[in-house]
CSV table of C-alpha atoms and ligand atoms in Angstrom, one decimal:
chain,number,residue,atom,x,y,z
A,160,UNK,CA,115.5,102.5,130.8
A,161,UNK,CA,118.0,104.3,128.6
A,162,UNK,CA,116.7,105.6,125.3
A,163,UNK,CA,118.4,106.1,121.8
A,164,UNK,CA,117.1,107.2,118.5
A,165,UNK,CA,119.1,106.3,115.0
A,166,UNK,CA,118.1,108.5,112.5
A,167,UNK,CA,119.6,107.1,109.1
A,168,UNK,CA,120.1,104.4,106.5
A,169,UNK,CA,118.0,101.0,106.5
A,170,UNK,CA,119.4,98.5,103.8
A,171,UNK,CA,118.6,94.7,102.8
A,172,UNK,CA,122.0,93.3,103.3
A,173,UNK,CA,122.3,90.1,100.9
A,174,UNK,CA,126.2,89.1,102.2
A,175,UNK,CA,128.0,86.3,100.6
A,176,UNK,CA,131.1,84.9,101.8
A,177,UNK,CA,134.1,83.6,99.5
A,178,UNK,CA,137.3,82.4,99.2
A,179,UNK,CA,138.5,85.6,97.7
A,180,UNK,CA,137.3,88.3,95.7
A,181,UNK,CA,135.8,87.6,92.2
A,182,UNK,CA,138.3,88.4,89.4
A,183,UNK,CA,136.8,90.1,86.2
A,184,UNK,CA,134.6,88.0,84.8
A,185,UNK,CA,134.6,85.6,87.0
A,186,UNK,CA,131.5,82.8,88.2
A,187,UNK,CA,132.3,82.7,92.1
A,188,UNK,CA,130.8,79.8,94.6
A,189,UNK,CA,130.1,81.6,97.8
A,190,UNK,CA,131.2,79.1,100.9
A,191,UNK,CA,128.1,80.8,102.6
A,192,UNK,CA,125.5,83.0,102.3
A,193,UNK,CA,123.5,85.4,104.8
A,194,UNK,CA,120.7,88.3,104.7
A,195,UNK,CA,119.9,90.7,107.5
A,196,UNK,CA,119.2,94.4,107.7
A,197,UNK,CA,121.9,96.6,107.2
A,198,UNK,CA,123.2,100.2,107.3
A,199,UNK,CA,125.1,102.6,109.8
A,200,UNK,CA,122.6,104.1,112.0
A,201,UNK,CA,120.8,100.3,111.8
A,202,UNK,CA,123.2,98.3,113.1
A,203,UNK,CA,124.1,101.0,115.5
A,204,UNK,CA,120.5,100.6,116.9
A,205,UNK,CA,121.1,97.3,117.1
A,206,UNK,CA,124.0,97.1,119.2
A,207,UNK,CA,122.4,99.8,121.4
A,208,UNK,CA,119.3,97.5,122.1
A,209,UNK,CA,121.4,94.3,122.3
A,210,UNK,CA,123.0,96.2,125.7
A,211,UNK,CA,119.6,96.7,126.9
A,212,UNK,CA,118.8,99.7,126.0
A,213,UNK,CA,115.5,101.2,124.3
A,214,UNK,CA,116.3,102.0,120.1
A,215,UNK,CA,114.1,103.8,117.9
A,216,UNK,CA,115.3,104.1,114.1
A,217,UNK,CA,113.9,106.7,112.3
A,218,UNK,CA,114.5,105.7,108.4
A,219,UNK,CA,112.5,104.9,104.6
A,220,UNK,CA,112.1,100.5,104.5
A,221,UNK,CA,108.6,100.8,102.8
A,222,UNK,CA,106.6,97.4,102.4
A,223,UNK,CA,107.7,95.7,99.4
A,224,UNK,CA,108.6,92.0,99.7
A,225,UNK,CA,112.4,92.3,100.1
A,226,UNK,CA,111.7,94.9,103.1
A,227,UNK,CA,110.7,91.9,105.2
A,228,UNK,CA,114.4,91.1,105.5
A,229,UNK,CA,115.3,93.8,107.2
A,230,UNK,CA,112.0,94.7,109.0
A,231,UNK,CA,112.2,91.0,111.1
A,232,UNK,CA,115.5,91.2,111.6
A,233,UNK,CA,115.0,95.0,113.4
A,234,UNK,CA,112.0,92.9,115.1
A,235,UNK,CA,114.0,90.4,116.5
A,236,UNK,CA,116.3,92.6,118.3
A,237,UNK,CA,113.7,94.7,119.8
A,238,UNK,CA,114.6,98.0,117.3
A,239,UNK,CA,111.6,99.8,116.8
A,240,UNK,CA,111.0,100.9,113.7
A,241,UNK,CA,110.2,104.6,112.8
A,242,UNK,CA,109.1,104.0,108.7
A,243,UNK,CA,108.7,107.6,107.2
A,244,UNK,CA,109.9,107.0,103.6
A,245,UNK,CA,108.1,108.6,100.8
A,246,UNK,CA,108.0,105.5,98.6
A,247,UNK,CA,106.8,102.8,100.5
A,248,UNK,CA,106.0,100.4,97.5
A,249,UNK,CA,109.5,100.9,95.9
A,250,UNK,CA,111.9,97.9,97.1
A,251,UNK,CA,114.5,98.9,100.0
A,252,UNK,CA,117.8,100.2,99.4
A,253,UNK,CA,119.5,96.6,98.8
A,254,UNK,CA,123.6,96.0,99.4
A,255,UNK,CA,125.2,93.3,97.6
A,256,UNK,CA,128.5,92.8,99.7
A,257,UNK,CA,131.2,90.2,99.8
A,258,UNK,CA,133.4,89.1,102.1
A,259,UNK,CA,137.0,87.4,101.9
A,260,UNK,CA,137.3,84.7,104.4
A,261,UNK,CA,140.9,84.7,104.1
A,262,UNK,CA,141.3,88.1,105.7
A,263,UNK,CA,137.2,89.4,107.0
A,264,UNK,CA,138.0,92.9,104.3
A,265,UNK,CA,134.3,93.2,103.1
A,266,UNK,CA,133.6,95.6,99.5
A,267,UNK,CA,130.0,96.6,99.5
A,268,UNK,CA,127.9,97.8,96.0
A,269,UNK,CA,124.7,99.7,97.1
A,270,UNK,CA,122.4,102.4,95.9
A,271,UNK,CA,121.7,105.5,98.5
A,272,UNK,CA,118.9,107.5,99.1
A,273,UNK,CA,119.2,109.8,96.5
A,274,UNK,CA,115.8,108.5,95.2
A,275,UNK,CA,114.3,107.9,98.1
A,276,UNK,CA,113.5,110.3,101.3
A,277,UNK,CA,111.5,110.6,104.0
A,278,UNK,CA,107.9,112.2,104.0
A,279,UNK,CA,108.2,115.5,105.6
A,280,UNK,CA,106.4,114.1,108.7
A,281,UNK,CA,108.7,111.8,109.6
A,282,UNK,CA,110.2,113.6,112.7
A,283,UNK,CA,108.9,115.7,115.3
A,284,UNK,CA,110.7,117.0,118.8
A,285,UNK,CA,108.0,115.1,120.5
A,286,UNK,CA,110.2,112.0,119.6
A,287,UNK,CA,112.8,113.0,121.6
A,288,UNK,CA,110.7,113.5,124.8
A,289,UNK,CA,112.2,110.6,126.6
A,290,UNK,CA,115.7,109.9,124.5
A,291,UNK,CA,119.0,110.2,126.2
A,292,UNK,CA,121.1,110.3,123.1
A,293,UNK,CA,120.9,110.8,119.5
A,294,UNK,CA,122.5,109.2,116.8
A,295,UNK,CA,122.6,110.1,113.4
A,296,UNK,CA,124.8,108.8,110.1
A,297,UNK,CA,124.6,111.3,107.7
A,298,UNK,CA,121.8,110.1,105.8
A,299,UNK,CA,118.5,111.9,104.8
A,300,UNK,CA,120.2,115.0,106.1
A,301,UNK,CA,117.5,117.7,106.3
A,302,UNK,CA,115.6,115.3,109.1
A,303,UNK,CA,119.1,115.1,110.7
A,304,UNK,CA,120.0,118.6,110.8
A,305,UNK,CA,116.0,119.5,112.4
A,306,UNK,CA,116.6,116.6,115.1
A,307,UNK,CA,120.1,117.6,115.9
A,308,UNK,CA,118.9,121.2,116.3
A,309,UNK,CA,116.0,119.8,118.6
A,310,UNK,CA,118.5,117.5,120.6
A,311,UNK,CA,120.4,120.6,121.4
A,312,UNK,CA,117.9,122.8,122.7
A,313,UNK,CA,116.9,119.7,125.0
A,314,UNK,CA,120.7,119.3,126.0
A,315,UNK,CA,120.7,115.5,124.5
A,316,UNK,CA,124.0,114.6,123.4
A,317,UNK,CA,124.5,114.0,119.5
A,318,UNK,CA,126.9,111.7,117.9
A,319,UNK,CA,127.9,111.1,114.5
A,320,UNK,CA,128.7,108.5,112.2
A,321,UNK,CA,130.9,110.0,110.0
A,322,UNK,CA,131.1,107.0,107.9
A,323,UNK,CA,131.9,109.4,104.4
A,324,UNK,CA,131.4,112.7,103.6
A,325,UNK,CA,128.5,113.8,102.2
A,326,UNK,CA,127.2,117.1,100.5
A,327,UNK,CA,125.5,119.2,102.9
A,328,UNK,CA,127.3,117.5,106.2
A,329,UNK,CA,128.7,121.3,107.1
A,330,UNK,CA,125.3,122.0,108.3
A,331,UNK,CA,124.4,119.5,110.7
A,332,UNK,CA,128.2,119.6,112.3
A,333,UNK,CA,127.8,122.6,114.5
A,334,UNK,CA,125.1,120.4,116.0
A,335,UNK,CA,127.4,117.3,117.1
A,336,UNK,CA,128.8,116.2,120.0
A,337,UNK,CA,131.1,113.7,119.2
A,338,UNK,CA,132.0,112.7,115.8
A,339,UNK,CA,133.2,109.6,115.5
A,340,UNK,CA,134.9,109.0,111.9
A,341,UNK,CA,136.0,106.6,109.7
A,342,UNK,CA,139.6,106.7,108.3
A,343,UNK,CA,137.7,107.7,104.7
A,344,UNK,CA,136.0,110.4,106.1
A,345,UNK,CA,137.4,113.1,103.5
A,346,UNK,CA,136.3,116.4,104.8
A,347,UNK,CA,136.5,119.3,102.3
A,348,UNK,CA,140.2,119.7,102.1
A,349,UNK,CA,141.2,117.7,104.1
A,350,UNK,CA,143.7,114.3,103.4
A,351,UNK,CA,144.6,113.1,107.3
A,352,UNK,CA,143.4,113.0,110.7
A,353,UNK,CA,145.2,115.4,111.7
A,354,UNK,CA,143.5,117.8,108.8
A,355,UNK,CA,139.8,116.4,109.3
A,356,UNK,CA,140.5,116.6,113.1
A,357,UNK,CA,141.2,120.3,112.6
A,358,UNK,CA,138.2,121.0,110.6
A,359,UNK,CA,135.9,119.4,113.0
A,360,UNK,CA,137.2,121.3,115.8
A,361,UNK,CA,137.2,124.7,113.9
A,362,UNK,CA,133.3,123.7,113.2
A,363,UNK,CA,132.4,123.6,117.2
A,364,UNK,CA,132.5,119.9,117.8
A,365,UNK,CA,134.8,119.4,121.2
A,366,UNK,CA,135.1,115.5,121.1
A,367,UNK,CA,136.6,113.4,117.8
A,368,UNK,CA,137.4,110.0,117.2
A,369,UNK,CA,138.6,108.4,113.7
A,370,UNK,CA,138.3,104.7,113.7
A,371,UNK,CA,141.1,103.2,111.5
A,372,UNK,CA,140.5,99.1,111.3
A,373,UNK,CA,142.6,97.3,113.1
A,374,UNK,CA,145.2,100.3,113.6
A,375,UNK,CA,144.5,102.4,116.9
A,376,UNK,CA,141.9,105.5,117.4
A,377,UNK,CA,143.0,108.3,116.9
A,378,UNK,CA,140.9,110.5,119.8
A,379,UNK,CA,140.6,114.4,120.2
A,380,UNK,CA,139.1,115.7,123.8
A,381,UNK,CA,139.9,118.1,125.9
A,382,UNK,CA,142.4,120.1,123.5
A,383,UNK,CA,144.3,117.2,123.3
A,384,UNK,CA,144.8,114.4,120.6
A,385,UNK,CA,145.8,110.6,121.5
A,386,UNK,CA,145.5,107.2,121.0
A,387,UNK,CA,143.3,104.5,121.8
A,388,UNK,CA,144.3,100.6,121.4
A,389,UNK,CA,142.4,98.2,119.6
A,390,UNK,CA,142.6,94.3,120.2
A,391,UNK,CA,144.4,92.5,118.1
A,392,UNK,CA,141.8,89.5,116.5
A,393,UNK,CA,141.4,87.2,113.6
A,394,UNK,CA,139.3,89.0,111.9
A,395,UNK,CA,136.7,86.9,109.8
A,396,UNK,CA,134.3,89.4,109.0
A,397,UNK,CA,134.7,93.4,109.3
A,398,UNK,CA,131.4,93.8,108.1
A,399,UNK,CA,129.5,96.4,109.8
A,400,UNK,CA,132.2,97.0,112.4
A,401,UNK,CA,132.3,100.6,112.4
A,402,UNK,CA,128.2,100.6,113.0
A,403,UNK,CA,128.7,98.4,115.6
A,404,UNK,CA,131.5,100.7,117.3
A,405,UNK,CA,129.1,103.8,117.1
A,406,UNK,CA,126.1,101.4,118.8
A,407,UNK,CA,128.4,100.8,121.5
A,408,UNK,CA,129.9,104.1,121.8
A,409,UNK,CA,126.5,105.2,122.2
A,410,UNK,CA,125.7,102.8,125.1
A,411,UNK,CA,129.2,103.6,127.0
A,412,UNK,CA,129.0,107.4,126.6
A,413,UNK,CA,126.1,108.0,128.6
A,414,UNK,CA,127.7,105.7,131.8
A,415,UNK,CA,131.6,107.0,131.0
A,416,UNK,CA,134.3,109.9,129.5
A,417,UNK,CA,134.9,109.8,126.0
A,418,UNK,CA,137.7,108.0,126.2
A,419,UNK,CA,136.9,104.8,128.0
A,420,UNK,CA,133.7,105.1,125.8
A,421,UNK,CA,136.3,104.4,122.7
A,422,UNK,CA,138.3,102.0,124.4
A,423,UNK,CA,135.3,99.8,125.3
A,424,UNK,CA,133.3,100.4,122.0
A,425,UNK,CA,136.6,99.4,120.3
A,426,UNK,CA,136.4,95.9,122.1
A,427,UNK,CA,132.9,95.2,121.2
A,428,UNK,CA,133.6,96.2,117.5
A,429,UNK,CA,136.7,94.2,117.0
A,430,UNK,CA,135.5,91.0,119.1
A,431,UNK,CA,131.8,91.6,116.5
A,432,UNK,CA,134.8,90.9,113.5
A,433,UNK,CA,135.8,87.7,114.8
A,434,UNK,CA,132.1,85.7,114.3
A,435,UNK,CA,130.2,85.9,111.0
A,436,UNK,CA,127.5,88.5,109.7
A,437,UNK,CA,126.8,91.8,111.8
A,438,UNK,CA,124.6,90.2,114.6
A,439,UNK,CA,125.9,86.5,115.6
A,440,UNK,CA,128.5,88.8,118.1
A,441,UNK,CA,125.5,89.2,120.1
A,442,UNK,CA,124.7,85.7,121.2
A,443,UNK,CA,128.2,85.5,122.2
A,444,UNK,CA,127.5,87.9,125.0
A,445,UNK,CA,130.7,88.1,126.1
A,446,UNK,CA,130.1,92.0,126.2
A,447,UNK,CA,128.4,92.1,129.0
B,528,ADP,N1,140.8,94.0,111.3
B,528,ADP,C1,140.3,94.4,112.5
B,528,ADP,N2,140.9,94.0,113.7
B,528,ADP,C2,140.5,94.4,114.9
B,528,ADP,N3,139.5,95.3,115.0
B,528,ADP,C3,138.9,95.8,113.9
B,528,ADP,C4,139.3,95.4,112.6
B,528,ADP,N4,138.5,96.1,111.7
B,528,ADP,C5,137.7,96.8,112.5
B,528,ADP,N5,137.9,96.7,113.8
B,528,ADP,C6,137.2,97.3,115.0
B,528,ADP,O1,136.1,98.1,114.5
B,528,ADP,C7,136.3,99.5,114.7
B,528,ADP,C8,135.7,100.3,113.6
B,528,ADP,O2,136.3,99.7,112.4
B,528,ADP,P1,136.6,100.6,111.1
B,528,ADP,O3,137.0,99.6,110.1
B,528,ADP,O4,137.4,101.7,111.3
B,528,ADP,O5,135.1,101.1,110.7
B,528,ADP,P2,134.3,100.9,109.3
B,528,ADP,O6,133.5,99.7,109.5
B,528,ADP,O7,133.5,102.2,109.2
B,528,ADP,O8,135.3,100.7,108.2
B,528,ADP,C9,137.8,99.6,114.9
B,528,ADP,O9,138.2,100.8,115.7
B,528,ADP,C10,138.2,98.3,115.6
B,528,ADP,O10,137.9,98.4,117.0
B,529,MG,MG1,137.0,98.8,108.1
């Protein structure tokens, strides 16, 4: 069985949807409300296991009481769970996020992991003995940077979520096989695609994708830039939909070219925006 470790952010997603955003000021009745576990390289490993597939996430939950959120939710969805964080009594990174029912656009307040990493034996290359691919999101960086190096002297592929820049990222990129970005991606100096495109090439990585909601992906292999199309939905709930791509794009890449990988990974994350929450896609199993 095909194996994939997520090395990244866990989070203890408290989602509330409303009519609209609050104005200033504003008390808001939320029309629903929903917790799971949350975070780029968790709901990747998600979406990889939903397809089947083995996941290991390698992150910092710890044991306080609001880390049993996330930690049944990973449970239920057959995720194992690598916990390595260095404060496991502090409570888990929580993310307070609303979404507009009217239109799905989700806004997200959350702390990082600026206070919080992972003990220095959290990884070791013995954990990639059996993995076919490696995923990682940008978070707790010096981990990522040693696995990545390890994935390449083993010839697994690495992809990353490059969900935002962050301070340090120019380390890890030599390290990456396919970088698959989000439209807010900003790369130092760069203000477009076709900029961050540029500077990911000039840093080694051969295969580039920047996701852009609803709008098509714009996709770099083989010297060339093009297009891929994304379905037109009702969108209901964005939510997560980027993490869910990268899960996919994870799953297709090791069966397909990069291409087709985006195309497919593209219909998985746009049909997860049409259904509630970051998981409900997965009953639907219309994936498959
Ligand atoms: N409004 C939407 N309509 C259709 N598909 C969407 C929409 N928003 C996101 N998606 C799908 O999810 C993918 C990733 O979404 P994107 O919004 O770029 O990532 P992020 O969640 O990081 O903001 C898109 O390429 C598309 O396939
Ligand atoms: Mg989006």
């Amino acid at each position: 069985m095909t194996k994939g470790i997520f090395l990244g952010l866990i989070t203890a997603d408290i989602v509330y949807y409303v009519p609209h955003h609050p104005y200033n000021n504003q008390k808001l009745k939320a029309e629903r409300q929903q917790s799971f576990a949350g975070g780029p390289a968790t709901n990747a490993a998600v979406t990889f296991a939903a397809f089947g597939n083995r996941a290991a996430l390698i992150t910092g939950l710890g044991r306080h009481l609001l880390a049993r959120i996330a930690k049944k939710d990973l449970a239920e969805h057959q995720v194992e769970l690598i916990d390595s964080t260095d404060q496991p009594k502090r409570p888990p990174i929580l993310s307070a996020i609303m979404v507009d029912l009217s239109n799905g656009e989700r806004s997200i307040v959350s702390s990082n992991t600026d206070f919080r990493k992972l003990r220095p034996d959290a990884i070791n290359a013995s954990i990639l003995e059996d993995a076919d691919i490696l995923l990682l999101d940008g978070y707790y960086l010096p981990q990522a940077i040693q696995m990545a190096e390890w994935a390449r002297l083993r010839h697994i592929p690495v992809v990353l979520d490059g969900g935002s820049w962050k301070e340090g990222l120019e380390t890890l990129l030599p390290f990456v096989d396919y970088a698959v970005c989000s439209n807010v991606f900003a790369a130092p100096g760069c203000n477009d695609s076709t900029s961050v495109i540029a500077y990911l090439k000039s840093m080694g990585i051969e295969n580039i994708a920047i996701t852009r909601d609803e709008a098509p992906i714009i996709a770099y292999c083989q010297g060339k830039t093009t297009e891929v199309p994304v379905m037109r939905i009702k969108a209901v709930d964005t939510l997560g939909a980027g993490d869910i791509f990268h899960g996919a794009f994870c799953h297709y890449i090791l069966q397909n070219d990069f291409l087709v990988s985006l195309e497919r990974a593209a219909e998985v994350a746009s049909m997860s925006c049409t259904s509630l929450g970051t998981r409900s896609w997965i009953e639907q199993e219309k994936f498959i």
